[in-house]
Amino acid sequence: MAEAAETEATEHPWMSPEKTEINGRDLTITVLTVGDDRHERGGLAASQSNETTSNVSDRKLGLGERAFSAAGAAFLSAIIVNPLDVAKTRLQAQAAGVAYSHPLSNLISRMAYFGPRTMFADLRCSPSCTRAGVHGTVSMCPPDCFQYRGTLDVFYKIIRQEGFSRLWRGTNAGLALAVPTVGIYLPCYDVFRNWLEEATDKNAPSATPYVPLVAGSLARSLACATCYPIELARTRMQAFKGNQIGKKPPGVWQTLLGVLSHVKSTNNIQKVQGYRILWTGMGTQLARDVPFSAICWSTLEPMRRRLLSFVGEDSNAASVLGANFSAAFVAGSLAAAATCPLDVAKTRRQIEKDPGRAMRMTTRQTLMEVWREAGIKGLFTGVGPRVARAGPSVGIVVSFYEVVKYVLHNR
């Protein structure tokens, strides 16, 4: 019997013989050891190591490399999705009461424009207007011919009335905003996430799933407060049309100077306080961007880790790109739709031309005002172009950022 037990142990190493004595007789009892447990633990450890591979490599990259990756991602995204941002802003500004009309609809502009080279076709209103006068001239064109009825209508009328290039109105402000903002945002998110994950793993493991939410909120708040005046200029540049024919619309610097033109005080202290107008609506911006970041990162992180776990150690630049773009596209779209009412409130506060009223407006008051005027439809004005912009934008930024980090880490 002992020989049989030895043979069994030799053939099946996970079976260990154990001897005991009952009533003076030696009995060999074969006990199943949990040899497979080591294998299972090894598999689990490998899975966990795959999920944290990107975090480990993140810690090996310097802040300069992260900032370079983020700046490149922001530049690419700002160029591609700017037309959708213009459409979203025009729809929200129109809902807020900004009147859009033909540049020649007022007497002064028409007198300045008339000349020997004036063509009759230049005076026609939008071809999409079916209620134009007999001759289709501006004077006979009703105001509603210049009202936007949707995203595609915004594109059509901007191209016909202002030119194709105006779809990229505010791109210079967008670049001036996106490069430093994302350059601060994504590297800070990485730093905060890595630091918080280390802290929660040691002290509060149950809080680890909430790390992306907290890290994203902190990083976005810091980036927003730093670059907000440029965001203010960009929104105003996109919202208002140029009413003077042949004159170049104001740029970022001129727009900010126009905002500051109301600050008239000989007292330096009051003048410094007056500069607060450059941060008009920042509370609304934070009320929009912090929840956006919280929703986006808490959705994105588990999704992309899940996608990357399918690849495991065989990951390459293409798999990193695909996993990050897919996860970021879905997360960005969901976050954009959820925070659209706050975006409407932000736009209203930023385009307010009365500095006194602008300083008194609050996010809650603005939302209530929109609700009274147009109900739920008003709160989600521009949700189509906003979601259509946010999904690709977040996907491009995050995937480009992660791919560049991957390349820099593996060079």
Coordinates of C-alpha atoms in Angstrom, one line a residue:
M1 CA 0.0 0.0 0.0
A2 CA 2.9 2.3 0.8
E3 CA 4.5 1.5 -2.6
A4 CA 1.2 2.4 -4.3
A5 CA 1.1 5.7 -2.5
E6 CA 4.7 6.5 -3.5
T7 CA 3.9 5.6 -7.1
E8 CA 0.8 7.9 -7.0
A9 CA 2.9 10.7 -5.5
T10 CA 5.5 10.3 -8.2
E11 CA 3.0 10.3 -11.0
H12 CA 0.8 13.1 -9.5
P13 CA 3.0 15.6 -7.7
W14 CA 0.0 17.6 -6.5
M15 CA -1.1 14.5 -4.4
S16 CA 0.9 14.4 -1.2
P17 CA 0.9 11.2 1.0
E18 CA 0.3 11.7 4.7
K19 CA 0.7 9.0 7.3
T20 CA -1.3 8.5 10.4
E21 CA -1.8 5.7 12.9
I22 CA -5.2 4.3 13.9
N23 CA -5.4 1.3 16.4
G24 CA -1.7 0.6 16.0
R25 CA -1.9 0.3 12.2
D26 CA -0.2 2.6 9.8
L27 CA -2.5 4.1 7.2
T28 CA -1.4 6.2 4.3
I29 CA -3.9 8.9 3.4
T30 CA -3.5 10.7 0.2
V31 CA -4.3 14.4 0.6
L32 CA -4.9 16.7 -2.3
T33 CA -2.7 19.7 -2.0
V34 CA -3.7 23.0 -3.6
G35 CA -0.9 22.9 -6.0
D36 CA -3.0 24.6 -8.6
D37 CA -3.5 27.5 -6.3
R38 CA 0.0 28.7 -7.2
H39 CA -0.9 28.5 -10.8
E40 CA -4.2 30.5 -10.3
R41 CA -2.4 33.1 -8.2
G42 CA 0.2 33.4 -10.9
G43 CA -2.4 33.9 -13.6
L44 CA -4.1 36.5 -11.5
A45 CA -0.9 38.3 -10.9
A46 CA -0.1 38.3 -14.6
S47 CA -3.5 39.8 -15.3
Q48 CA -3.0 42.5 -12.7
S49 CA 0.5 43.2 -14.0
N50 CA -1.0 43.7 -17.5
E51 CA -3.5 46.2 -16.2
T52 CA -0.8 48.2 -14.4
T53 CA 1.9 48.0 -17.1
S54 CA 0.9 51.4 -18.5
N55 CA 0.9 53.0 -15.1
V56 CA 4.4 51.6 -14.4
S57 CA 5.7 52.9 -17.7
D58 CA 3.9 56.3 -17.0
R59 CA 6.1 56.8 -13.9
K60 CA 9.2 56.4 -16.0
L61 CA 8.3 59.4 -18.2
G62 CA 9.3 62.9 -17.3
L63 CA 6.9 65.9 -17.1
G64 CA 8.5 67.4 -20.3
E65 CA 7.7 64.2 -22.3
R66 CA 4.2 64.2 -21.0
A67 CA 3.7 67.9 -21.8
F68 CA 5.1 67.3 -25.4
S69 CA 2.6 64.4 -25.9
A70 CA -0.3 66.4 -24.6
A71 CA 0.5 69.5 -26.7
G72 CA 0.7 67.5 -29.9
A73 CA -2.6 65.8 -29.1
A74 CA -4.3 69.2 -28.4
F75 CA -3.0 70.7 -31.6
L76 CA -4.4 67.9 -33.7
S77 CA -7.8 67.8 -32.0
A78 CA -8.3 71.6 -32.1
I79 CA -7.8 71.7 -35.9
I80 CA -10.1 68.8 -36.7
V81 CA -13.1 69.5 -34.5
N82 CA -13.2 73.3 -34.5
P83 CA -16.2 73.5 -37.0
L84 CA -18.4 71.5 -34.6
D85 CA -17.4 73.8 -31.8
V86 CA -18.4 76.8 -33.9
A87 CA -21.8 75.2 -34.7
K88 CA -22.4 74.4 -31.0
T89 CA -21.6 77.9 -29.9
R90 CA -23.7 79.6 -32.6
L91 CA -26.7 77.5 -31.7
Q92 CA -26.3 78.3 -28.0
A93 CA -25.7 82.0 -28.6
Q94 CA -28.8 82.2 -30.8
A95 CA -30.9 80.6 -28.1
A96 CA -29.4 83.2 -25.7
G97 CA -30.7 86.1 -27.9
V98 CA -27.8 86.9 -30.1
A99 CA -29.3 88.2 -33.3
Y100 CA -27.7 86.8 -36.5
S101 CA -28.4 88.8 -39.8
H102 CA -26.8 89.6 -43.1
P103 CA -23.9 92.0 -42.7
L104 CA -25.6 94.4 -45.2
S105 CA -28.9 94.4 -43.3
N106 CA -28.2 97.7 -41.7
L107 CA -28.0 101.1 -43.5
I108 CA -24.4 102.0 -42.5
S109 CA -22.9 98.7 -43.6
R110 CA -24.7 99.0 -47.0
M111 CA -23.6 102.5 -47.6
A112 CA -20.0 101.6 -46.9
Y113 CA -20.2 98.5 -49.1
F114 CA -21.9 100.0 -52.2
G115 CA -19.5 100.8 -55.0
P116 CA -18.7 100.2 -58.6
R117 CA -17.8 96.6 -58.0
T118 CA -20.9 95.7 -56.0
M119 CA -22.7 92.8 -57.6
F120 CA -26.4 92.2 -57.3
A121 CA -25.7 88.6 -56.2
D122 CA -23.8 90.0 -53.2
L123 CA -27.0 91.4 -51.9
R124 CA -29.0 88.2 -52.0
C125 CA -30.1 86.5 -48.8
S126 CA -29.5 82.9 -48.0
P127 CA -30.6 80.5 -50.9
S128 CA -32.3 78.3 -48.2
C129 CA -34.8 81.1 -47.5
T130 CA -38.1 80.5 -49.2
R131 CA -39.7 83.7 -47.9
A132 CA -37.4 86.2 -49.6
G133 CA -38.8 89.1 -51.7
V134 CA -39.3 89.0 -55.4
H135 CA -35.7 90.1 -56.0
G136 CA -34.2 88.2 -53.1
T137 CA -32.5 91.4 -51.8
V138 CA -31.5 91.9 -48.2
S139 CA -34.1 94.6 -47.6
M140 CA -36.8 92.1 -48.6
C141 CA -35.3 89.2 -46.8
P142 CA -37.1 88.4 -43.5
P143 CA -34.9 88.1 -40.4
D144 CA -35.8 84.4 -39.8
C145 CA -33.8 83.5 -43.0
F146 CA -30.7 84.0 -41.0
Q147 CA -31.8 81.9 -38.0
Y148 CA -30.0 78.6 -37.5
R149 CA -32.2 75.5 -37.5
G150 CA -29.6 72.8 -36.7
T151 CA -26.0 71.8 -37.0
L152 CA -26.0 71.2 -40.8
D153 CA -27.9 74.5 -41.3
V154 CA -25.2 76.3 -39.3
F155 CA -22.5 74.8 -41.6
Y156 CA -24.5 75.6 -44.7
K157 CA -25.2 79.3 -43.8
I158 CA -21.8 80.0 -42.5
I159 CA -20.2 78.7 -45.7
R160 CA -22.7 80.6 -47.9
Q161 CA -22.8 83.9 -46.0
E162 CA -19.4 84.2 -44.4
G163 CA -17.1 81.8 -46.2
F164 CA -15.7 78.3 -45.7
S165 CA -12.8 79.5 -43.6
R166 CA -15.1 80.9 -40.9
L167 CA -15.8 77.4 -39.8
W168 CA -12.4 77.6 -38.2
R169 CA -13.2 80.9 -36.5
G170 CA -11.5 80.9 -33.2
T171 CA -9.0 78.2 -34.1
N172 CA -6.1 80.4 -33.1
A173 CA -7.7 81.0 -29.8
G174 CA -8.5 77.2 -29.6
L175 CA -4.9 76.4 -30.2
A176 CA -3.7 79.0 -27.7
L177 CA -6.1 77.5 -25.3
A178 CA -5.9 73.7 -26.0
V179 CA -2.1 73.4 -26.1
P180 CA -1.4 74.9 -22.6
T181 CA -4.7 73.5 -21.1
V182 CA -4.1 69.9 -22.3
G183 CA -0.4 70.4 -21.6
I184 CA -1.3 71.0 -17.9
Y185 CA -4.4 68.7 -17.8
L186 CA -3.2 65.3 -19.0
P187 CA 0.3 65.3 -17.3
C188 CA -1.3 66.5 -14.0
Y189 CA -3.9 63.8 -14.3
D190 CA -1.2 61.2 -14.7
V191 CA 0.7 62.5 -11.7
F192 CA -2.4 62.8 -9.5
R193 CA -3.7 59.3 -10.6
N194 CA -0.4 57.6 -9.9
W195 CA 0.1 59.3 -6.6
L196 CA -3.5 58.6 -5.4
E197 CA -3.3 54.9 -6.6
E198 CA -0.2 54.4 -4.5
A199 CA -1.8 56.1 -1.5
T200 CA -5.1 54.2 -1.7
D201 CA -3.4 50.8 -2.4
K202 CA -1.6 51.1 0.9
N203 CA -4.2 52.8 3.1
A204 CA -7.7 52.4 1.5
P205 CA -8.0 49.8 -1.2
S206 CA -11.7 50.2 -1.4
A207 CA -11.2 53.8 -2.6
T208 CA -9.0 52.8 -5.6
P209 CA -11.9 52.7 -8.1
Y210 CA -12.6 56.4 -7.4
V211 CA -9.1 57.5 -8.1
P212 CA -9.7 58.5 -11.8
L213 CA -12.7 60.5 -10.8
V214 CA -10.8 62.5 -8.2
A215 CA -7.6 62.9 -10.3
G216 CA -9.5 64.1 -13.3
S217 CA -11.4 66.6 -11.3
L218 CA -8.3 68.1 -9.7
A219 CA -6.3 68.2 -12.9
R220 CA -9.2 69.9 -14.9
S221 CA -9.7 72.5 -12.2
L222 CA -6.1 73.5 -12.3
A223 CA -6.0 73.7 -16.1
C224 CA -9.2 75.6 -16.3
A225 CA -8.3 78.3 -13.7
T226 CA -4.9 78.8 -15.5
C227 CA -6.2 79.3 -19.1
Y228 CA -9.7 80.6 -18.6
P229 CA -9.2 84.1 -20.2
I230 CA -8.3 82.5 -23.5
E231 CA -11.4 80.3 -23.3
L232 CA -13.5 83.5 -22.8
A233 CA -12.0 85.1 -25.9
R234 CA -12.5 81.9 -28.0
T235 CA -16.2 81.7 -27.1
R236 CA -16.8 85.3 -27.9
M237 CA -15.0 85.0 -31.2
Q238 CA -17.1 82.1 -32.3
A239 CA -20.4 83.5 -31.1
F240 CA -20.3 86.9 -32.8
K241 CA -20.3 87.5 -36.5
G242 CA -18.2 90.3 -38.1
N243 CA -20.7 93.0 -39.2
Q244 CA -18.3 95.1 -41.2
I245 CA -17.6 93.9 -44.7
G246 CA -13.9 93.6 -45.7
K247 CA -12.7 94.1 -42.1
K248 CA -10.8 91.3 -40.4
P249 CA -12.6 90.1 -37.3
P250 CA -10.8 90.8 -34.0
G251 CA -8.3 88.2 -32.8
V252 CA -7.7 86.8 -29.3
W253 CA -5.8 89.9 -28.0
Q254 CA -8.3 92.4 -29.5
T255 CA -11.2 90.4 -28.1
L256 CA -9.7 90.4 -24.6
L257 CA -9.0 94.2 -24.9
G258 CA -12.6 94.7 -25.8
V259 CA -13.7 92.8 -22.7
L260 CA -11.3 95.0 -20.6
S261 CA -12.5 98.2 -22.2
H262 CA -15.2 98.5 -19.6
V263 CA -12.6 98.5 -16.8
K264 CA -12.2 102.3 -16.3
S265 CA -10.7 103.3 -12.9
T266 CA -7.8 105.4 -11.8
N267 CA -7.6 103.4 -8.6
N268 CA -5.1 100.5 -9.1
I269 CA -6.9 98.3 -6.6
Q270 CA -10.2 98.7 -8.3
K271 CA -8.6 98.2 -11.7
V272 CA -7.1 94.9 -10.5
Q273 CA -10.5 93.9 -9.2
G274 CA -12.0 94.9 -12.6
Y275 CA -9.7 92.4 -14.3
R276 CA -11.8 89.7 -12.7
I277 CA -14.1 90.1 -15.7
L278 CA -11.6 88.0 -17.6
W279 CA -12.7 85.1 -15.4
T280 CA -16.4 85.8 -16.0
G281 CA -18.2 82.5 -16.0
M282 CA -15.3 80.5 -14.7
G283 CA -17.6 79.1 -11.9
T284 CA -19.9 77.8 -14.7
Q285 CA -16.9 76.5 -16.6
L286 CA -15.7 74.5 -13.5
A287 CA -19.3 73.4 -12.9
R288 CA -19.2 71.9 -16.4
D289 CA -15.7 70.7 -16.7
V290 CA -15.2 69.1 -13.3
P291 CA -18.3 66.8 -13.7
F292 CA -17.2 66.2 -17.3
S293 CA -13.8 65.0 -16.3
A294 CA -15.2 63.0 -13.4
I295 CA -17.6 61.1 -15.7
C296 CA -15.1 60.8 -18.5
W297 CA -12.2 59.4 -16.6
S298 CA -14.2 57.1 -14.3
T299 CA -15.7 55.6 -17.5
L300 CA -12.5 55.7 -19.6
E301 CA -10.0 54.1 -17.2
P302 CA -11.8 50.7 -16.6
M303 CA -12.8 50.5 -20.2
R304 CA -9.4 50.9 -21.7
R305 CA -7.8 48.7 -19.1
R306 CA -10.3 46.0 -20.0
L307 CA -9.5 46.5 -23.7
L308 CA -5.7 46.4 -23.1
S309 CA -6.0 43.3 -21.0
F310 CA -7.2 41.4 -24.1
V311 CA -3.8 42.2 -25.7
G312 CA -1.7 41.6 -22.6
E313 CA 2.1 41.7 -23.1
D314 CA 1.7 41.7 -26.9
S315 CA 0.6 45.3 -27.0
N316 CA 2.0 47.6 -29.7
A317 CA 1.3 51.2 -30.8
A318 CA -1.7 50.1 -32.9
S319 CA -3.4 48.3 -30.0
V320 CA -2.7 51.2 -27.6
L321 CA -4.2 53.6 -30.2
G322 CA -7.3 51.5 -30.7
A323 CA -8.0 50.8 -27.1
N324 CA -7.5 54.4 -26.0
F325 CA -9.5 55.9 -28.8
S326 CA -12.4 53.5 -28.4
A327 CA -12.6 54.0 -24.6
A328 CA -12.1 57.8 -24.9
F329 CA -14.7 58.2 -27.7
V330 CA -17.4 56.5 -25.6
A331 CA -16.5 58.2 -22.4
G332 CA -16.2 61.7 -24.0
S333 CA -19.6 61.3 -25.7
L334 CA -21.4 60.3 -22.5
A335 CA -19.8 63.0 -20.5
A336 CA -20.6 65.7 -23.1
A337 CA -24.3 64.7 -23.2
A338 CA -24.6 64.6 -19.4
T339 CA -23.0 68.1 -19.0
C340 CA -24.7 69.9 -21.9
P341 CA -27.0 72.1 -19.7
L342 CA -23.9 73.4 -17.9
D343 CA -22.3 74.2 -21.2
V344 CA -25.3 76.2 -22.2
A345 CA -25.0 78.2 -19.0
K346 CA -21.3 78.8 -19.6
T347 CA -21.9 80.1 -23.1
R348 CA -24.6 82.5 -21.9
R349 CA -22.4 83.9 -19.2
Q350 CA -19.4 84.3 -21.5
I351 CA -21.3 86.2 -24.3
E352 CA -23.1 88.6 -21.9
K353 CA -22.0 92.1 -23.0
D354 CA -23.2 93.9 -19.9
P355 CA -20.3 93.7 -17.5
G356 CA -22.4 94.5 -14.5
R357 CA -24.9 91.7 -15.3
A358 CA -22.1 89.3 -16.2
M359 CA -20.5 89.7 -12.8
R360 CA -23.9 89.2 -11.1
M361 CA -24.9 86.1 -13.0
T362 CA -24.6 82.7 -11.3
T363 CA -24.8 79.2 -12.8
R364 CA -28.0 78.4 -11.0
Q365 CA -29.7 81.6 -12.1
T366 CA -28.6 81.1 -15.7
L367 CA -29.9 77.5 -15.7
M368 CA -33.3 78.6 -14.2
E369 CA -33.5 81.4 -16.8
V370 CA -32.9 78.9 -19.6
W371 CA -35.5 76.5 -18.2
R372 CA -38.1 79.2 -18.0
E373 CA -37.5 80.4 -21.5
A374 CA -37.2 77.0 -23.4
G375 CA -37.6 74.2 -20.9
I376 CA -35.6 71.0 -21.3
K377 CA -35.0 71.7 -25.0
G378 CA -33.2 74.9 -24.1
L379 CA -31.0 73.2 -21.6
F380 CA -29.8 70.8 -24.3
T381 CA -29.4 73.3 -27.1
G382 CA -26.4 72.3 -29.2
V383 CA -26.1 68.8 -27.7
G384 CA -25.8 67.3 -31.2
P385 CA -22.6 69.2 -32.2
R386 CA -21.3 69.1 -28.7
V387 CA -21.4 65.3 -28.5
A388 CA -20.2 64.9 -32.1
R389 CA -17.3 67.1 -31.2
A390 CA -16.5 65.7 -27.7
G391 CA -16.3 62.0 -28.8
P392 CA -13.7 62.4 -31.5
S393 CA -11.9 65.2 -29.6
V394 CA -11.4 63.2 -26.4
G395 CA -10.5 60.1 -28.5
I396 CA -7.9 62.0 -30.5
V397 CA -6.3 63.7 -27.5
V398 CA -6.2 60.6 -25.2
S399 CA -5.1 58.1 -27.9
F400 CA -2.4 60.4 -29.4
Y401 CA -1.1 61.3 -25.9
E402 CA -0.9 57.6 -24.9
V403 CA 0.7 56.5 -28.2
V404 CA 3.4 59.2 -28.0
K405 CA 4.1 58.2 -24.4
Y406 CA 4.3 54.5 -25.5
V407 CA 6.7 55.4 -28.3
L408 CA 8.9 57.5 -26.0
H409 CA 8.9 54.8 -23.4
N410 CA 9.9 52.1 -25.9
R411 CA 12.4 54.0 -28.0

